[in-house]
CSV table of C-alpha atoms in Angstrom, one decimal:
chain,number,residue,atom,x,y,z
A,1,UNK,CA,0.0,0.0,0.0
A,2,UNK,CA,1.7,3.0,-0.9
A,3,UNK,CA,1.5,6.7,0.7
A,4,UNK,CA,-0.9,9.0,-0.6
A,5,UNK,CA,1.3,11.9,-2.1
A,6,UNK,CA,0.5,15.3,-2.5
A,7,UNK,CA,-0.2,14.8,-6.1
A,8,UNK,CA,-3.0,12.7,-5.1
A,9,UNK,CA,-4.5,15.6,-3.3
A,10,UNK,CA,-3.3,18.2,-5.8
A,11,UNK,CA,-5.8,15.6,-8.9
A,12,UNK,CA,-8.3,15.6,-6.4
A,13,UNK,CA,-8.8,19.4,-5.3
A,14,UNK,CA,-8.4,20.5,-8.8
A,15,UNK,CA,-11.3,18.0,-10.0
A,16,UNK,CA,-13.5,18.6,-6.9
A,17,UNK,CA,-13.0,22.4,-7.8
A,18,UNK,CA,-13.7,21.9,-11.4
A,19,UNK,CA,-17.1,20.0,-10.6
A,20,UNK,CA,-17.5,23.0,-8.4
A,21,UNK,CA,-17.2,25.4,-11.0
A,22,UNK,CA,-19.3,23.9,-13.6
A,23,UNK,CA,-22.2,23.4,-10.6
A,24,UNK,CA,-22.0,27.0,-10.0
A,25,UNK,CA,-21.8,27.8,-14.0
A,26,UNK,CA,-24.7,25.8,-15.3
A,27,UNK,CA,-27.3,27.5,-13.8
A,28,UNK,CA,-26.4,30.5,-14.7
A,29,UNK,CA,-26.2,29.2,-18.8
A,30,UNK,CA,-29.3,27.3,-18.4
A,31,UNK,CA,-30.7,30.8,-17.6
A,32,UNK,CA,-29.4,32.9,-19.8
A,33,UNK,CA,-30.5,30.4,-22.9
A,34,UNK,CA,-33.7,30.6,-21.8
A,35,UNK,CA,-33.8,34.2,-21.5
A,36,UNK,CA,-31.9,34.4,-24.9
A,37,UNK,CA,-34.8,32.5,-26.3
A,38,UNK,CA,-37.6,34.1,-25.0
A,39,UNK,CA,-36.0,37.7,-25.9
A,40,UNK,CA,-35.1,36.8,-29.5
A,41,UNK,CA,-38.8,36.0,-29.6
A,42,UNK,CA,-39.9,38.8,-28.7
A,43,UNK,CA,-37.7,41.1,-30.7
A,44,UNK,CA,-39.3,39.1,-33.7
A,45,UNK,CA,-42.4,39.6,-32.9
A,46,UNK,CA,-42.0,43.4,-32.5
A,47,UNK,CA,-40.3,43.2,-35.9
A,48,UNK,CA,-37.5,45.5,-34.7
A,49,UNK,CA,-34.7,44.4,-37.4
């Protein structure tokens, strides 16, 4: 059994912090396509070019 080095905890904080990140993104991009959407609608509908 060999000794956990700190490479094993550097590989593990970075992907803990990456999963982080990308929970604390997505939201945020599920959003913001939704509001795209619904605003590009409505500019068509206005007709403003």
């Amino acid at each position: 059994m060999r000794r956990p080095t700190s490479d094993d905890a550097t590989v593990r904080r970075s992907t803990s912090s990456t999963a982080l990140a990308l929970a604390s993104v997505l939201p945020m991009v599920l959003l913001f396509h939704a509001f795209q959407r619904s605003f590009v609608q409505g500019f068509a509908r206005s007709g403003i070019r």
